[in-house]
mmCIF file of C-alpha atoms in Angstrom:
data_model
loop_
_atom_site.group_PDB
_atom_site.id
_atom_site.type_symbol
_atom_site.label_atom_id
_atom_site.label_comp_id
_atom_site.label_asym_id
_atom_site.label_seq_id
_atom_site.Cartn_x
_atom_site.Cartn_y
_atom_site.Cartn_z
ATOM 1 C CA VAL V 1 -14.293 -16.814 -6.134
ATOM 2 C CA ARG V 2 -14.955 -13.572 -5.504
ATOM 3 C CA THR V 3 -14.805 -14.210 -1.546
ATOM 4 C CA ALA V 4 -11.583 -16.240 -1.939
ATOM 5 C CA LEU V 5 -10.131 -13.698 -3.862
ATOM 6 C CA ALA V 6 -10.624 -11.013 -1.015
ATOM 7 C CA VAL V 7 -9.411 -12.844 1.411
ATOM 8 C CA ILE V 8 -6.276 -13.128 -0.436
ATOM 9 C CA GLY V 9 -5.994 -9.345 -1.135
ATOM 10 C CA LYS V 10 -6.662 -9.375 2.768
ATOM 11 C CA GLY V 11 -3.764 -10.998 2.933
ATOM 12 C CA CYS V 12 -1.291 -9.440 0.657
ATOM 13 C CA LEU V 13 -2.741 -6.400 1.699
ATOM 14 C CA SER V 14 -1.403 -7.245 5.743
ATOM 15 C CA ALA V 15 2.092 -8.144 4.471
ATOM 16 C CA SER V 16 2.385 -4.765 2.429
ATOM 17 C CA PHE V 17 1.537 -3.519 6.358
ATOM 18 C CA ASN V 18 4.174 -5.624 7.858
ATOM 19 C CA CYS V 19 7.039 -4.254 5.203
ATOM 20 C CA VAL V 20 6.343 -0.712 5.654
ATOM 21 C CA PHE V 21 8.234 -1.489 9.720
ATOM 22 C CA LEU V 22 10.300 -4.016 8.096
ATOM 23 C CA TYR V 23 12.056 -1.697 5.656
ATOM 24 C CA THR V 24 11.093 1.657 8.024
ATOM 25 C CA THR V 25 14.040 -0.166 10.004
ATOM 26 C CA GLU V 26 16.111 -0.844 7.344
ATOM 27 C CA LEU V 27 16.187 2.683 6.037
ATOM 28 C CA TYR V 28 16.104 5.264 7.608
ATOM 29 C CA PRO V 29 18.776 6.333 10.126
ATOM 30 C CA THR V 30 18.000 5.464 14.151
ATOM 31 C CA PRO V 31 17.742 9.687 14.747
ATOM 32 C CA ILE V 32 14.735 9.598 12.503
ATOM 33 C CA ARG V 33 13.516 6.430 12.677
ATOM 34 C CA GLN V 34 10.455 6.845 14.123
ATOM 35 C CA THR V 35 9.364 9.919 12.020
ATOM 36 C CA GLY V 36 9.929 7.653 9.187
ATOM 37 C CA LEU V 37 8.057 4.889 10.845
ATOM 38 C CA GLY V 38 5.032 7.703 11.414
ATOM 39 C CA PHE V 39 5.132 9.155 7.955
ATOM 40 C CA GLY V 40 4.788 5.284 6.775
ATOM 41 C CA SER V 41 2.163 4.214 8.790
ATOM 42 C CA THR V 42 0.574 7.566 7.975
ATOM 43 C CA MET V 43 0.551 7.082 4.415
ATOM 44 C CA ALA V 44 -1.100 3.722 5.014
ATOM 45 C CA ARG V 45 -4.038 4.686 6.402
ATOM 46 C CA VAL V 46 -4.150 7.360 3.562
ATOM 47 C CA GLY V 47 -5.050 5.215 1.440
ATOM 48 C CA GLY V 48 -6.803 3.286 3.831
ATOM 49 C CA ILE V 49 -8.805 6.528 3.335
ATOM 50 C CA VAL V 50 -8.616 6.669 -0.037
ATOM 51 C CA ALA V 51 -9.685 2.892 -1.253
ATOM 52 C CA PRO V 52 -13.308 3.682 -1.069
ATOM 53 C CA LEU V 53 -13.452 6.835 -2.111
ATOM 54 C CA VAL V 54 -11.826 4.981 -5.666
ATOM 55 C CA LYS V 55 -14.608 2.812 -5.276
ATOM 56 C CA MET V 56 -17.836 5.488 -5.277
ATOM 57 C CA MET V 57 -16.174 6.819 -8.692
ATOM 58 C CA ASP V 58 -16.602 3.802 -10.606
ATOM 59 C CA GLU V 59 -20.755 5.577 -10.035
ATOM 60 C CA TYR V 60 -19.010 8.129 -12.715
ATOM 61 C CA TYR V 61 -15.929 7.058 -14.385
ATOM 62 C CA PRO V 62 -17.003 3.297 -14.266
ATOM 63 C CA PHE V 63 -13.095 2.110 -15.569
ATOM 64 C CA LEU V 64 -11.366 4.164 -13.085
ATOM 65 C CA PRO V 65 -11.561 1.960 -9.877
ATOM 66 C CA PRO V 66 -10.201 -0.895 -11.694
ATOM 67 C CA VAL V 67 -7.241 1.089 -13.292
ATOM 68 C CA VAL V 68 -5.729 2.016 -10.390
ATOM 69 C CA TYR V 69 -5.973 -0.928 -8.018
ATOM 70 C CA GLY V 70 -4.488 -2.656 -11.045
ATOM 71 C CA VAL V 71 -1.793 -0.081 -11.256
ATOM 72 C CA ALA V 72 -1.388 1.053 -7.760
ATOM 73 C CA PRO V 73 0.269 -2.305 -6.460
ATOM 74 C CA VAL V 74 1.865 -2.882 -9.504
ATOM 75 C CA VAL V 75 4.156 0.740 -9.399
ATOM 76 C CA ALA V 76 5.056 0.756 -5.829
ATOM 77 C CA ALA V 77 6.226 -3.407 -6.568
ATOM 78 C CA VAL V 78 8.551 -1.718 -9.407
ATOM 79 C CA VAL V 79 8.939 1.112 -7.114
ATOM 80 C CA ALA V 80 10.053 -1.326 -3.653
ATOM 81 C CA GLY V 81 11.788 -3.483 -6.350
ATOM 82 C CA PHE V 82 14.370 -0.062 -6.423
ATOM 83 C CA LEU V 83 14.823 -0.132 -2.576
ATOM 84 C CA PRO V 84 18.450 -1.119 -1.380
ATOM 85 C CA GLU V 85 18.411 -4.300 0.563
ATOM 86 C CA THR V 86 20.598 -4.515 4.017
#
């Protein structure tokens, strides 16, 4: 079960990272499109750096990693719901 959930999570992560590129091309005007793409890519990389640090917080605050890993995607989904559809 754990391996299956890890594979599903990795697939969802890959899909969401690809959505950064799709939304960037739709939302930013042409003159600053590359800046927006760079910003979105940078934030994705920062998330990749911070994720293991959140897991290490389990030693001090056992409730924190499940809360962060559970709340962050829900907040992202709600915010993405307000993005305009072009």
